GROMACS .gro file of C-alpha atoms in nm:
model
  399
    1UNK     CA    1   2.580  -1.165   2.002
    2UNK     CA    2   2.507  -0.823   2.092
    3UNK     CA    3   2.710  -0.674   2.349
    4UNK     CA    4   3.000  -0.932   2.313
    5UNK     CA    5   3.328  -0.789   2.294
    6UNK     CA    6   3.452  -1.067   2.013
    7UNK     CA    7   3.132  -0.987   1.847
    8UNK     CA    8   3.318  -0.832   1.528
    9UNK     CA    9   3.591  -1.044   1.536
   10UNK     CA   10   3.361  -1.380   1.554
   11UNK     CA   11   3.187  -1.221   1.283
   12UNK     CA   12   2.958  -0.987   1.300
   13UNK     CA   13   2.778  -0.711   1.140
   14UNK     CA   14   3.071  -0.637   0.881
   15UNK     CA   15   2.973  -0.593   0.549
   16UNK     CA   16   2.985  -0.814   0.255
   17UNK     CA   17   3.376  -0.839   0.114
   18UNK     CA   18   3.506  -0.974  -0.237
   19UNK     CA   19   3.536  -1.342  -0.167
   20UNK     CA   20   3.285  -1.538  -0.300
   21UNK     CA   21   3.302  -1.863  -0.132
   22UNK     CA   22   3.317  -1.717   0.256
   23UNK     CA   23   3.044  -1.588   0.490
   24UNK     CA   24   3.162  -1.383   0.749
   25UNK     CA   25   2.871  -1.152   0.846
   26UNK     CA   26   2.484  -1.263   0.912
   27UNK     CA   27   2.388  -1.065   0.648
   28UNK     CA   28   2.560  -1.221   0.400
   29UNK     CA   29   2.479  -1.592   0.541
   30UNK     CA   30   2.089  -1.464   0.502
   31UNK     CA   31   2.148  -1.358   0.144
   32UNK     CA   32   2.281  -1.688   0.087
   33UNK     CA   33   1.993  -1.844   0.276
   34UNK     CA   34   1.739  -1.670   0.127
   35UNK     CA   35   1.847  -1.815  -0.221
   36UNK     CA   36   1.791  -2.148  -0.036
   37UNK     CA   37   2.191  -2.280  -0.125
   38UNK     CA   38   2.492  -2.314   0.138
   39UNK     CA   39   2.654  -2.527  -0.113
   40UNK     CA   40   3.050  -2.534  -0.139
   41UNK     CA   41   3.050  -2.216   0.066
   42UNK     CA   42   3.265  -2.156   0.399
   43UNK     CA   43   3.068  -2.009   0.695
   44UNK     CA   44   3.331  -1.855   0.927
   45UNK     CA   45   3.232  -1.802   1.303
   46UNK     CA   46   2.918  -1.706   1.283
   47UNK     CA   47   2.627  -1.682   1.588
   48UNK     CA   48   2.342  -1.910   1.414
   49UNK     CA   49   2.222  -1.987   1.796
   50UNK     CA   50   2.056  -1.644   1.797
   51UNK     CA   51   1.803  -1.584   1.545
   52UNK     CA   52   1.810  -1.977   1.462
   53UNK     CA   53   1.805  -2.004   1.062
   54UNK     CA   54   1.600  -2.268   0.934
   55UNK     CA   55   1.790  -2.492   0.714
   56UNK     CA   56   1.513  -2.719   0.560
   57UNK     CA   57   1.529  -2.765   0.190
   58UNK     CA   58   1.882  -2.533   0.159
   59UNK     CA   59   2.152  -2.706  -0.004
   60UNK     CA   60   2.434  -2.752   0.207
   61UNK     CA   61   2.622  -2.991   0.024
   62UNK     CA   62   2.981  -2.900   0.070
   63UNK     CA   63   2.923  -2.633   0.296
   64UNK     CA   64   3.224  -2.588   0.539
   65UNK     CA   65   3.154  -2.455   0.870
   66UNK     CA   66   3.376  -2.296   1.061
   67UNK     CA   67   3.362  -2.189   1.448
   68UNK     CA   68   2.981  -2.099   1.449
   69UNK     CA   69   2.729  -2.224   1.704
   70UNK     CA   70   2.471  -2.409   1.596
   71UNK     CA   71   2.151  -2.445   1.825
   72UNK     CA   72   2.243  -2.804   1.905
   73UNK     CA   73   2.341  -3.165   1.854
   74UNK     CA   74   2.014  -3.216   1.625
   75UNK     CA   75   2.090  -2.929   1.361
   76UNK     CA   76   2.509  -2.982   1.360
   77UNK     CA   77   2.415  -3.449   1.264
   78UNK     CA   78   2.136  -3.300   0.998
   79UNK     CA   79   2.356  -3.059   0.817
   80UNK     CA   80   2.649  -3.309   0.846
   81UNK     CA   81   2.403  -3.622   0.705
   82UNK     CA   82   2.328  -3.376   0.412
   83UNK     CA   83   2.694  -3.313   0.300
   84UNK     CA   84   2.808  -3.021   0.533
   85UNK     CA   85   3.113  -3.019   0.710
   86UNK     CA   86   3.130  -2.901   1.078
   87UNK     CA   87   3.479  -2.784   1.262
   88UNK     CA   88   3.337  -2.662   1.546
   89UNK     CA   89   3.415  -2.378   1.758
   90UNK     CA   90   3.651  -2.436   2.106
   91UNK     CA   91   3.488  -2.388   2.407
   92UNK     CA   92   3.601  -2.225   2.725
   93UNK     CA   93   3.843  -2.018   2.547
   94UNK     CA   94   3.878  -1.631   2.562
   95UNK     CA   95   3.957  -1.598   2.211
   96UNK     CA   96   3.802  -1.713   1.887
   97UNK     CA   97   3.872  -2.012   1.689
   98UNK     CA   98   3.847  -1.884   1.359
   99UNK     CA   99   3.843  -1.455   1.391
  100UNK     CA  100   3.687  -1.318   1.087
  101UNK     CA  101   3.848  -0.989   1.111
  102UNK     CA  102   4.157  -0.832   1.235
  103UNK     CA  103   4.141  -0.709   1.529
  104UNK     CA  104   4.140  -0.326   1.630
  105UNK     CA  105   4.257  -0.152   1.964
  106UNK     CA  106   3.910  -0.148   2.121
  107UNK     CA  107   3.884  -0.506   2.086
  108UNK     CA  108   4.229  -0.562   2.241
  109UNK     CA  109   4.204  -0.289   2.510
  110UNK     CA  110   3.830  -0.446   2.588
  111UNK     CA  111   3.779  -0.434   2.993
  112UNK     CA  112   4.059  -0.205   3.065
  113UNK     CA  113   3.807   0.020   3.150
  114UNK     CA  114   3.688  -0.150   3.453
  115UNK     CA  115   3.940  -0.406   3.493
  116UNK     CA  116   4.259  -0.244   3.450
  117UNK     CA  117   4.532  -0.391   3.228
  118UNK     CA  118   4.523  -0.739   3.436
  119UNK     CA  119   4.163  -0.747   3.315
  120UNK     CA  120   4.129  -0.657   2.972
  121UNK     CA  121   4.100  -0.918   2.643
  122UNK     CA  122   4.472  -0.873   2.540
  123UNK     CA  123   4.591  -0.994   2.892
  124UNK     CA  124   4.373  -1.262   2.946
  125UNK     CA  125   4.422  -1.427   2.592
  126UNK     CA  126   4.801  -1.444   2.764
  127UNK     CA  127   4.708  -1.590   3.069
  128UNK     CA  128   4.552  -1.862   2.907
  129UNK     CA  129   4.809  -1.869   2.619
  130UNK     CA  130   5.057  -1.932   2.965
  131UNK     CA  131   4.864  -2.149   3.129
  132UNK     CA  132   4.790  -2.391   2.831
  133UNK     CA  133   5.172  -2.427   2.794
  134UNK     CA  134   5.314  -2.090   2.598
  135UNK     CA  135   5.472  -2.202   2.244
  136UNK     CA  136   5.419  -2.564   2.366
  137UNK     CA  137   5.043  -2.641   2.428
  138UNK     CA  138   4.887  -2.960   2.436
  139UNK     CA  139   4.707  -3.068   2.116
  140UNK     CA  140   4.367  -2.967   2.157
  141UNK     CA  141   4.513  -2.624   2.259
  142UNK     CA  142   4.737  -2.647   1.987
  143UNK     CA  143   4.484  -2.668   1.734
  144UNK     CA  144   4.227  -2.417   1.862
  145UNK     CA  145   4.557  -2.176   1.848
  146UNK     CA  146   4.607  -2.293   1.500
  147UNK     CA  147   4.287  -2.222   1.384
  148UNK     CA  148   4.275  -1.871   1.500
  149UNK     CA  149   4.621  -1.769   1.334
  150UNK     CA  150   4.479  -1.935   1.011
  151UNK     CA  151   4.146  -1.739   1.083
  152UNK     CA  152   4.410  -1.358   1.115
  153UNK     CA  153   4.590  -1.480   0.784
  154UNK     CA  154   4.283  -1.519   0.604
  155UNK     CA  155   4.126  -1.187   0.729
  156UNK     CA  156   4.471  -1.010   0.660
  157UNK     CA  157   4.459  -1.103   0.280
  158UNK     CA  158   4.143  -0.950   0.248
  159UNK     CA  159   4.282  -0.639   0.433
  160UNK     CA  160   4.583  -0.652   0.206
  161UNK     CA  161   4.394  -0.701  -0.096
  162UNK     CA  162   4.132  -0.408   0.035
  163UNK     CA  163   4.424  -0.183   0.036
  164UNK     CA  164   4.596  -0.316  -0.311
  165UNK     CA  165   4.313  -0.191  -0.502
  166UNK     CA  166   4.346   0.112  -0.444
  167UNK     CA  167   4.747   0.133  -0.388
  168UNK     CA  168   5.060   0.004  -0.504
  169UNK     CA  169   5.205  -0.336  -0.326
  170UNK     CA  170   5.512  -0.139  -0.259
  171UNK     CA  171   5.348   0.105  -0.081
  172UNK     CA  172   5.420  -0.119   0.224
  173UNK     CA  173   5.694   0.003   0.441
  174UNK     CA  174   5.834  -0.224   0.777
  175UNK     CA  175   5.954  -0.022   1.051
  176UNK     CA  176   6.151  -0.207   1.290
  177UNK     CA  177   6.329  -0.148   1.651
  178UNK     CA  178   6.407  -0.225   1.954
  179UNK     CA  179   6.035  -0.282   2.186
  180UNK     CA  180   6.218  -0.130   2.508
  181UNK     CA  181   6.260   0.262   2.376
  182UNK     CA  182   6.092   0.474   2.635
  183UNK     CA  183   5.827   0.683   2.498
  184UNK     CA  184   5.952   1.035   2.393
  185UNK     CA  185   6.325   0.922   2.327
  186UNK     CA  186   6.527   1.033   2.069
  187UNK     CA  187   6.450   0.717   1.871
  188UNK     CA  188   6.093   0.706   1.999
  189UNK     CA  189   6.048   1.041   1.799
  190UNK     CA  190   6.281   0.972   1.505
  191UNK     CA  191   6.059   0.699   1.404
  192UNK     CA  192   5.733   0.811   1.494
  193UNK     CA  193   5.810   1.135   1.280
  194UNK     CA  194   5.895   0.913   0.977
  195UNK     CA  195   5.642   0.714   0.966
  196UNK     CA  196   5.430   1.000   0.984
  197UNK     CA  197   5.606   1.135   0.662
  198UNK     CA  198   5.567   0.774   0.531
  199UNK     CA  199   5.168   0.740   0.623
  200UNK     CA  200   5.138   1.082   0.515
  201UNK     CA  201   5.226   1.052   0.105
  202UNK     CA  202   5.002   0.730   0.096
  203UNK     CA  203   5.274   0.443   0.260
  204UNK     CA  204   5.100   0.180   0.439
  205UNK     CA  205   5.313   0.126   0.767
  206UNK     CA  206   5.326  -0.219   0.903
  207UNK     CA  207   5.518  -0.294   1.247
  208UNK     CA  208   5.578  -0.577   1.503
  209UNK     CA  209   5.248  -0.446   1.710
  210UNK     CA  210   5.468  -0.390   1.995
  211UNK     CA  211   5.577  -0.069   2.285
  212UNK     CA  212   5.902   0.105   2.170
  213UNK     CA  213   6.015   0.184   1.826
  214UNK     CA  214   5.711  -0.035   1.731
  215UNK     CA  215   5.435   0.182   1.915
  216UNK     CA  216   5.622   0.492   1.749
  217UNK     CA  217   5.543   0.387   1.376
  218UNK     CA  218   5.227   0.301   1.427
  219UNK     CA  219   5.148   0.649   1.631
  220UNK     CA  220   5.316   0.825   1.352
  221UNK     CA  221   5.097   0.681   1.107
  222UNK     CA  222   4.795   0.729   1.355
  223UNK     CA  223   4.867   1.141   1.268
  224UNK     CA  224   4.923   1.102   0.945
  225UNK     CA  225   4.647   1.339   0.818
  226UNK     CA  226   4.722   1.605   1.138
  227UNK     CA  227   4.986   1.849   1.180
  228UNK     CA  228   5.351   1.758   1.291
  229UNK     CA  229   5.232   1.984   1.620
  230UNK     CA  230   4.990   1.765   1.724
  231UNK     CA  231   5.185   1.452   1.691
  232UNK     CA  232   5.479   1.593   1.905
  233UNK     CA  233   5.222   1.729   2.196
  234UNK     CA  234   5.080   1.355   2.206
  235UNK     CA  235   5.434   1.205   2.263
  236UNK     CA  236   5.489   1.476   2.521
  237UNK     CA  237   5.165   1.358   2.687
  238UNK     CA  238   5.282   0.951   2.641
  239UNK     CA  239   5.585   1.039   2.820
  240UNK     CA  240   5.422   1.075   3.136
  241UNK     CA  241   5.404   0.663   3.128
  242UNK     CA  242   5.757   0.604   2.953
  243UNK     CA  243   5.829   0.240   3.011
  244UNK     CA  244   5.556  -0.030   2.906
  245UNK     CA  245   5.668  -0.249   3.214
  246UNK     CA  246   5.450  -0.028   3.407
  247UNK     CA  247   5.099  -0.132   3.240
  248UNK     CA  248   4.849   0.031   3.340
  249UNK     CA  249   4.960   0.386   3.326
  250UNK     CA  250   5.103   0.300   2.999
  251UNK     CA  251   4.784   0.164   2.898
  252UNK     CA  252   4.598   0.448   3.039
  253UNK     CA  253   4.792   0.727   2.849
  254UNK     CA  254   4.764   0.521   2.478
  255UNK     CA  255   4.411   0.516   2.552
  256UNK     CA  256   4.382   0.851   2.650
  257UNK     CA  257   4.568   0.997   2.335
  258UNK     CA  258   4.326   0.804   2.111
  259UNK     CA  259   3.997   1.006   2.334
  260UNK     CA  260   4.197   1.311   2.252
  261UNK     CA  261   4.290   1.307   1.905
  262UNK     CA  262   3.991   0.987   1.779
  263UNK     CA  263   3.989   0.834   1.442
  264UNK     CA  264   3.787   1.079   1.177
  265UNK     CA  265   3.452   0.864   1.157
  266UNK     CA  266   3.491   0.831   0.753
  267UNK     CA  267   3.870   0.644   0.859
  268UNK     CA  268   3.721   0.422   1.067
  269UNK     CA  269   3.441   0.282   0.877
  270UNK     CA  270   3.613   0.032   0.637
  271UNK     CA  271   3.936  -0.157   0.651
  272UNK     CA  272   4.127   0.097   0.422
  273UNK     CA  273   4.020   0.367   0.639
  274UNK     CA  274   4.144   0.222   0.953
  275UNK     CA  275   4.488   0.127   0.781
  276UNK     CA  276   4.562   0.491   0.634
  277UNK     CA  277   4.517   0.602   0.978
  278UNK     CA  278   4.737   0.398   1.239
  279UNK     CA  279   4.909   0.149   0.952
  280UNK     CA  280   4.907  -0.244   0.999
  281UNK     CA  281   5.094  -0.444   1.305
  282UNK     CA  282   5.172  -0.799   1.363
  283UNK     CA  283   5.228  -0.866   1.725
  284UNK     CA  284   5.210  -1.197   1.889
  285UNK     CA  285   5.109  -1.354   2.237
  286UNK     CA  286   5.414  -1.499   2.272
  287UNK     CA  287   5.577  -1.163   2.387
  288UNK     CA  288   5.236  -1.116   2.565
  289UNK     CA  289   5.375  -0.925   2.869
  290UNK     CA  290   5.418  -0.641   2.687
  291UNK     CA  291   5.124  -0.384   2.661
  292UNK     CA  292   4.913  -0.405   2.327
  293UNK     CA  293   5.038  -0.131   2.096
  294UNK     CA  294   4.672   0.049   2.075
  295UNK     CA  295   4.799   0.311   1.762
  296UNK     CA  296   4.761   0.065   1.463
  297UNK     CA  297   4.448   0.074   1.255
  298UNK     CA  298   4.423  -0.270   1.219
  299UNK     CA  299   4.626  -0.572   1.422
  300UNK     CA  300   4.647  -0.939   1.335
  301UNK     CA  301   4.743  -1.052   1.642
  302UNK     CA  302   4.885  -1.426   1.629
  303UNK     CA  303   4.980  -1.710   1.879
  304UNK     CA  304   5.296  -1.820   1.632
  305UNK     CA  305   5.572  -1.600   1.662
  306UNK     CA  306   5.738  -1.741   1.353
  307UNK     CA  307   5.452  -1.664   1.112
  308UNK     CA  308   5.383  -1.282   1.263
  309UNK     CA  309   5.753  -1.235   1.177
  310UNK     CA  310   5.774  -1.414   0.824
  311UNK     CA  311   5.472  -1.190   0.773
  312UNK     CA  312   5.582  -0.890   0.838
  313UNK     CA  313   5.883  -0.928   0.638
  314UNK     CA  314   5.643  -1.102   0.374
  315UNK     CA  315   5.459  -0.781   0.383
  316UNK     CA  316   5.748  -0.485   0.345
  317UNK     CA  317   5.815  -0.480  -0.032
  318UNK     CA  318   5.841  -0.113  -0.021
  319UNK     CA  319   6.140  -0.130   0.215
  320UNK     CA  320   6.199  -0.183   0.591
  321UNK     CA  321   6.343   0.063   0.836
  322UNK     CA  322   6.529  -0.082   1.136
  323UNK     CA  323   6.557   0.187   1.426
  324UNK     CA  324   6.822   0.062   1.709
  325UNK     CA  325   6.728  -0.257   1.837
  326UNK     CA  326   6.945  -0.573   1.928
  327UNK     CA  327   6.852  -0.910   1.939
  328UNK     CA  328   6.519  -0.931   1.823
  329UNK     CA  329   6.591  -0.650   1.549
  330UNK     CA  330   6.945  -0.784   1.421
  331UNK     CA  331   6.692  -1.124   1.375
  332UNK     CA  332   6.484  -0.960   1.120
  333UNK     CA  333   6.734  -0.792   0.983
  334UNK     CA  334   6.887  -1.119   0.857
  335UNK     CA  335   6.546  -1.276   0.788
  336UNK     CA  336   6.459  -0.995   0.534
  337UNK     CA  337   6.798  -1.033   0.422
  338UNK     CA  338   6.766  -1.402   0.280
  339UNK     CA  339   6.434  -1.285   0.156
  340UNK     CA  340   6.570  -1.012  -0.022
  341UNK     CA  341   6.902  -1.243  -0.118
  342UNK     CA  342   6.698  -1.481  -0.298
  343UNK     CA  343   6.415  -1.256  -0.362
  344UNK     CA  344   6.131  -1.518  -0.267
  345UNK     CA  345   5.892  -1.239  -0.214
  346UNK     CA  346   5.986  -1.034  -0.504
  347UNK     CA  347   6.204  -0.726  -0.560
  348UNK     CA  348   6.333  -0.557  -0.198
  349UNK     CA  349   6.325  -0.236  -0.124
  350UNK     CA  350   6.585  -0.029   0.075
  351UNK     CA  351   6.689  -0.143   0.404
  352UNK     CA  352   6.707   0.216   0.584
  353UNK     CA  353   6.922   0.172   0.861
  354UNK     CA  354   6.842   0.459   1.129
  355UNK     CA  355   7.146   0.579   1.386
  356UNK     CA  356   7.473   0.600   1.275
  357UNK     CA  357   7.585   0.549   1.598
  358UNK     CA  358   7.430   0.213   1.678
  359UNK     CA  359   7.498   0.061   1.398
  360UNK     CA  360   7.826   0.147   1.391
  361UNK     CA  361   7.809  -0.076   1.732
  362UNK     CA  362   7.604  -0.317   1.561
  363UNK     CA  363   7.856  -0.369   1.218
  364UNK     CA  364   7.554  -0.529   1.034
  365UNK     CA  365   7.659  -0.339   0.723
  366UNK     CA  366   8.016  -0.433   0.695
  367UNK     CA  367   7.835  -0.824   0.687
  368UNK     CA  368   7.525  -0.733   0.492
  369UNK     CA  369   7.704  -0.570   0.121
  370UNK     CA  370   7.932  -0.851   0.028
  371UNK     CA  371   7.633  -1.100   0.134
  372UNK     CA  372   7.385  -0.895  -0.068
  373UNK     CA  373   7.618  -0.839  -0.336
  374UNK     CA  374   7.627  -1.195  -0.412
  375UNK     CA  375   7.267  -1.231  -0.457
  376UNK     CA  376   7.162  -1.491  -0.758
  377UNK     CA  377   6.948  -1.200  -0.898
  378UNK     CA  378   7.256  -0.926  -0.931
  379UNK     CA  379   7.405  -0.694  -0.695
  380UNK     CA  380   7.139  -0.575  -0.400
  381UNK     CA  381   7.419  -0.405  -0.154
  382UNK     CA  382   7.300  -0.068  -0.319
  383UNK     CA  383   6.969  -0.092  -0.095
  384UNK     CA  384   7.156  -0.051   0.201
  385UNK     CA  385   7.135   0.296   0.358
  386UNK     CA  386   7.285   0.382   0.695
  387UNK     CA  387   7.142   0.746   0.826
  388UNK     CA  388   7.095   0.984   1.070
  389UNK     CA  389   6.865   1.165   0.826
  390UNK     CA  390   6.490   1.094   0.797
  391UNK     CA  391   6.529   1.319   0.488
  392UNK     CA  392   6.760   1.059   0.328
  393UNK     CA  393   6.530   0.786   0.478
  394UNK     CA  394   6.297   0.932   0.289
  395UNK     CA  395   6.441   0.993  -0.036
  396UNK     CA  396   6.575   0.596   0.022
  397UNK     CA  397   6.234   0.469   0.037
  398UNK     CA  398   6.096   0.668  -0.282
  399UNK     CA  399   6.299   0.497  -0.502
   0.00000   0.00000   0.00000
């Protein structure tokens, strides 16, 4: 619907992708149309109560749809009486039941404008994700929640396999850290610099989608095709709003970094575009009180917690950085350890373990090489790296 905020997400006018069986934009449901067959196709959250179609004598046997409205009760009992299949969209919920597309900063940072951070689409999605019972919602809540995660994994593959035709699956690097480093820190900088390297030789970054070490990756990548000057006056100009308890200053400043230095047009027009500049990340509403990260070039934001993070780990074949962090980050350390242990997802690459220091704190390592040694598919303690040095960081994660 024009001049709805979940208009691309709900699917919209997005052009036609590679899968042959789903509909996600009105142009491609009218090519379909016009060819009079609907048959064993899925129609994903489309608006076909504006601009009604007319569905006499189109096949629709088979045809699954999926979170679109329908003009009414008469159109959803004809198409079901001819063989469709109808899931049918939530109602009085702020987010969509089955998203077609990832989601990008404007669409999270939607309302800030006027409404501040209490008011914009990322904070209300967590009010209601709170008030419908956090990780454990009654079922009718449950499902709508379930429906839009299964809607960001399907529009994530597409993503994924947008940006695999044109670049290695390795090319994926995780960069992972603790959410509570204040803006122009020492680590703050340390990983938005390497992930600016990383973005900058053709590395797709993918992060947690959260403030801290997170928001730092993603930056990093954000500048990957400006100078090293220009990234370090734009964390100068973040650290006027350090700490992302204070939301709407810290809002304010990641929105006005993006006005100053804005996404080249040609970046932002397709899905590969919008991924070389800003990388991939995976937050969820479950850690909702933190401010949406608004530096990635595409987010598949989730209600589950445990899928965002099996995804993100999923994801990182071409190794996985962990900055200082501590609970959160010594979880996914372990996670992509079994992963890389049993090698579920394929062959690892390096885990790069940033500050000595910390880690030394931390003795992760002195656990990790006799574990990792003992893998079923030969010795994997030689992907451990523990380093000060992005250069070595680097050279770590071109192996």
């Amino acid at each position: 619907m024009p001049g709805d905020p979940l208009h691309p997400v709900l699917g919209g006018d997005i052009p036609f992708d590679a899968s042959p069986l789903e509909v996600e934009s009105r142009a491609e449901f009218d090519a379909h149309l016009a060819r009079r067959s609907l048959a064993g196709l899925v129609i994903l959250g489309l608006r076909l109560d504006v601009d009604p179609p007319d569905f006499a004598g189109v096949d629709v046997k088979g045809a699954l749809f999926v979170g679109c409205h329908l003009v009414g009760p008469d159109v959803e009992i004809d198409l079901i009486r001819r063989g469709a299949h109808l899931v049918p969209p939530f109602d009085a919920r702020p987010y969509p039941t089955h998203p077609a597309t990832l989601y990008t900063p404007e669409d999270l940072s939607f309302g800030f404008a006027h409404e501040g951070f209490a008011g914009m689409y990322d904070t209300l999605v967590y009010q209601h994700f709170i008030e419908h019972g956090g990780a454990g919602p009654d079922i009718r809540e449950a499902l709508a929640q379930r429906l839009h995660d299964a809607g960001i994994d399907n529009a994530l593959g597409k993503a994924l396999g947008a940006w695999s035709a044109t670049h290695q699956a390795k090319a994926a690097v995780g960069i992972m850290g603790g959410h509570a480093a204040p803006r122009g820190s020492a680590a703050y900088r340390m990983a938005a610099t390497l992930a600016w390297r990383l973005a900058s030789v053709g590395r797709l970054i993918v992060t947690g989608g959260g403030p801290g070490v997170m928001e730092a990756a993603n930056l990093g990548a954000y500048f990957a095709a400006r100078p090293a000057g220009q990234l370090s006056a734009a964390i100068d100009r973040l650290s006027a709003a350090p700490h992302f308890t204070d939301h709407d200053p810290y809002t304010a400043a990641a929105l006005a970094v993006r006005a100053a230095y804005p996404t080249p047009a040609t970046a932002a027009s397709d899905v590969v575009g919008k991924l070389r500049h800003g990388g991939l990340a995976l937050p969820t509403w479950l850690y909702g009180h933190e401010p949406a990260n608004l530096f990635a070039g595409q987010i598949g934001k989730y209600f589950s917690n445990a899928v965002r993070e099996d995804s993100i780990l999923r994801l990182s074949r071409g190794g996985i950085v962990f900055a200082p962090g501590w609970a959160g980050t010594v979880q996914e350390i372990f996670q992509a350890a079994t992963k890389t242990f049993y090698q579920t997802d394929g062959p690892s690459g390096a885990f790069v373990f940033l500050g000595v220091d910390h880690w030394r704190e931390l003795p992760v390592e002195a656990l990790l090489r006799p574990l990792l040694a003992k893998s079923p598919h030969g010795d994997q303690s030689n992907l451990i790296v523990v380093t000060d040095s992005l250069d070595v960081a680097m050279a770590a994660l071109s192996r």
